[in-house]
XYZ file of C-alpha atoms in Angstrom:
160
model
C 45.144 -153.377 238.617
C 42.677 -155.522 240.498
C 39.280 -156.292 239.016
C 36.369 -158.187 240.528
C 33.681 -159.758 238.363
C 30.402 -161.562 238.858
C 27.790 -162.972 236.519
C 24.161 -163.627 237.279
C 21.054 -165.161 235.760
C 17.534 -164.792 237.066
C 16.459 -168.334 236.404
C 18.816 -170.709 234.736
C 18.381 -169.931 231.887
C 16.740 -166.557 232.276
C 17.587 -162.866 232.056
C 21.325 -162.636 232.678
C 24.022 -160.057 233.122
C 27.377 -159.345 234.602
C 29.233 -156.640 236.399
C 32.662 -155.781 237.585
C 34.901 -153.070 238.873
C 38.560 -152.178 238.729
C 40.452 -150.461 241.509
C 44.016 -149.398 242.080
C 46.266 -150.487 244.939
C 44.764 -147.775 247.167
C 41.263 -149.181 246.633
C 40.117 -146.246 244.502
C 37.760 -146.980 241.640
C 39.264 -146.870 238.151
C 36.086 -148.035 236.427
C 33.000 -150.169 236.979
C 30.537 -151.645 234.531
C 27.504 -153.789 234.040
C 26.185 -155.556 230.977
C 22.953 -157.322 230.153
C 23.256 -160.589 228.246
C 19.624 -161.455 227.499
C 18.337 -164.931 228.303
C 21.274 -167.126 229.211
C 22.682 -169.372 231.921
C 24.565 -168.344 235.028
C 27.777 -170.090 233.897
C 27.802 -168.381 230.524
C 27.136 -165.020 232.213
C 30.140 -165.700 234.484
C 32.375 -166.338 231.450
C 31.013 -163.378 229.505
C 31.621 -160.913 232.322
C 35.177 -162.163 232.710
C 35.682 -161.587 228.979
C 34.136 -158.112 229.181
C 36.309 -157.112 232.149
C 39.474 -158.265 230.419
C 38.512 -156.481 227.213
C 37.836 -153.207 229.058
C 41.185 -153.471 230.847
C 43.020 -153.927 227.566
C 41.154 -150.970 226.026
C 42.341 -148.809 228.955
C 45.907 -149.943 228.284
C 46.276 -152.050 231.444
C 48.386 -155.061 230.582
C 48.956 -156.556 234.038
C 45.700 -157.408 235.753
C 44.690 -159.534 238.717
C 41.143 -160.838 238.402
C 38.907 -162.027 241.228
C 35.749 -164.087 240.863
C 33.589 -165.945 243.335
C 32.953 -168.668 240.738
C 35.131 -171.768 241.007
C 33.878 -172.667 237.529
C 35.340 -169.455 236.080
C 38.635 -169.759 237.952
C 39.091 -173.355 236.794
C 38.105 -172.502 233.210
C 40.523 -169.554 233.108
C 43.357 -171.725 234.399
C 42.543 -174.521 231.923
C 41.700 -176.943 234.726
C 38.299 -177.996 233.475
C 36.857 -179.568 230.380
C 34.115 -177.279 229.176
C 31.034 -178.256 227.248
C 30.865 -176.874 223.719
C 28.307 -174.231 224.758
C 30.930 -172.435 226.869
C 33.922 -172.827 224.585
C 33.115 -169.747 222.488
C 33.585 -167.408 225.441
C 36.609 -169.286 226.709
C 38.277 -168.986 223.289
C 37.624 -165.223 223.350
C 39.134 -165.055 226.855
C 42.188 -166.986 225.642
C 42.631 -164.442 222.849
C 42.624 -161.530 225.287
C 45.075 -163.329 227.602
C 47.676 -162.956 224.837
C 47.443 -159.155 225.117
C 48.646 -158.899 228.703
C 49.470 -160.642 231.929
C 46.304 -161.843 233.615
C 45.964 -163.875 236.782
C 42.838 -164.980 238.584
C 41.928 -165.965 242.111
C 38.832 -167.183 243.881
C 37.253 -164.721 246.278
C 34.564 -165.566 248.854
C 31.073 -164.561 247.784
C 30.876 -162.134 250.704
C 33.954 -160.326 249.381
C 32.439 -159.715 245.960
C 29.439 -157.607 246.945
C 29.941 -154.703 244.553
C 30.477 -156.977 241.546
C 27.350 -158.906 242.547
C 25.357 -155.669 242.836
C 26.551 -154.521 239.418
C 25.698 -157.935 237.923
C 22.160 -157.635 239.291
C 21.913 -154.193 237.650
C 22.972 -155.802 234.363
C 20.236 -158.412 234.726
C 17.611 -155.792 235.585
C 18.561 -153.115 233.042
C 19.814 -155.301 230.158
C 22.073 -152.476 229.044
C 25.806 -151.876 228.885
C 27.114 -149.098 231.124
C 30.670 -148.068 231.992
C 31.276 -145.900 235.065
C 34.519 -143.945 235.411
C 33.721 -142.325 238.748
C 32.421 -143.703 242.032
C 29.833 -140.896 242.150
C 28.290 -142.237 238.933
C 27.708 -145.744 240.335
C 24.061 -146.787 240.628
C 22.704 -145.635 243.983
C 21.991 -149.219 245.034
C 25.688 -150.118 244.713
C 27.371 -147.148 246.405
C 27.283 -148.675 249.892
C 28.746 -151.875 248.446
C 31.584 -149.825 246.965
C 32.312 -148.197 250.331
C 32.294 -151.582 252.086
C 34.731 -152.937 249.523
C 36.976 -149.901 249.768
C 37.428 -150.351 253.522
C 37.929 -154.104 253.138
C 34.636 -155.289 254.593
C 32.523 -157.972 252.978
C 28.876 -157.627 252.185
C 26.028 -159.930 253.073
C 24.224 -160.892 249.901
C 20.459 -160.785 249.899
C 18.732 -163.633 248.085
């Protein structure tokens, strides 16, 4: 399984959220989600969404997962290549616990290649709820074009 994640904060700190989606090798959606995290920082939102994505994958019984994030901070933290301040260690320790339940790898993806995850993260910030989508037709209307672009392998231009 391949899953893309992105975290976002409107202000830093400010209302934050994250989103992600999982697809199979054919590019078809397995699930997508967004979550609101309340007032928080962008970096903590990036770690929290990674945790959430991994937890959802494990709950679906997927034990071999390739993760993609456009955050170098998250990739380095996941790989143990950075020394994190105490305020981020809680989420990293939770991520480390989930890593023991499967085989997880992570890679850095260009921001333009993570459009759907970014769109879902913005929905998490705006809605401050937790929603799991199991069908592409159930995706928020504002993210459906981003899904189609991703499915055909085209990047998306992010609006500021």
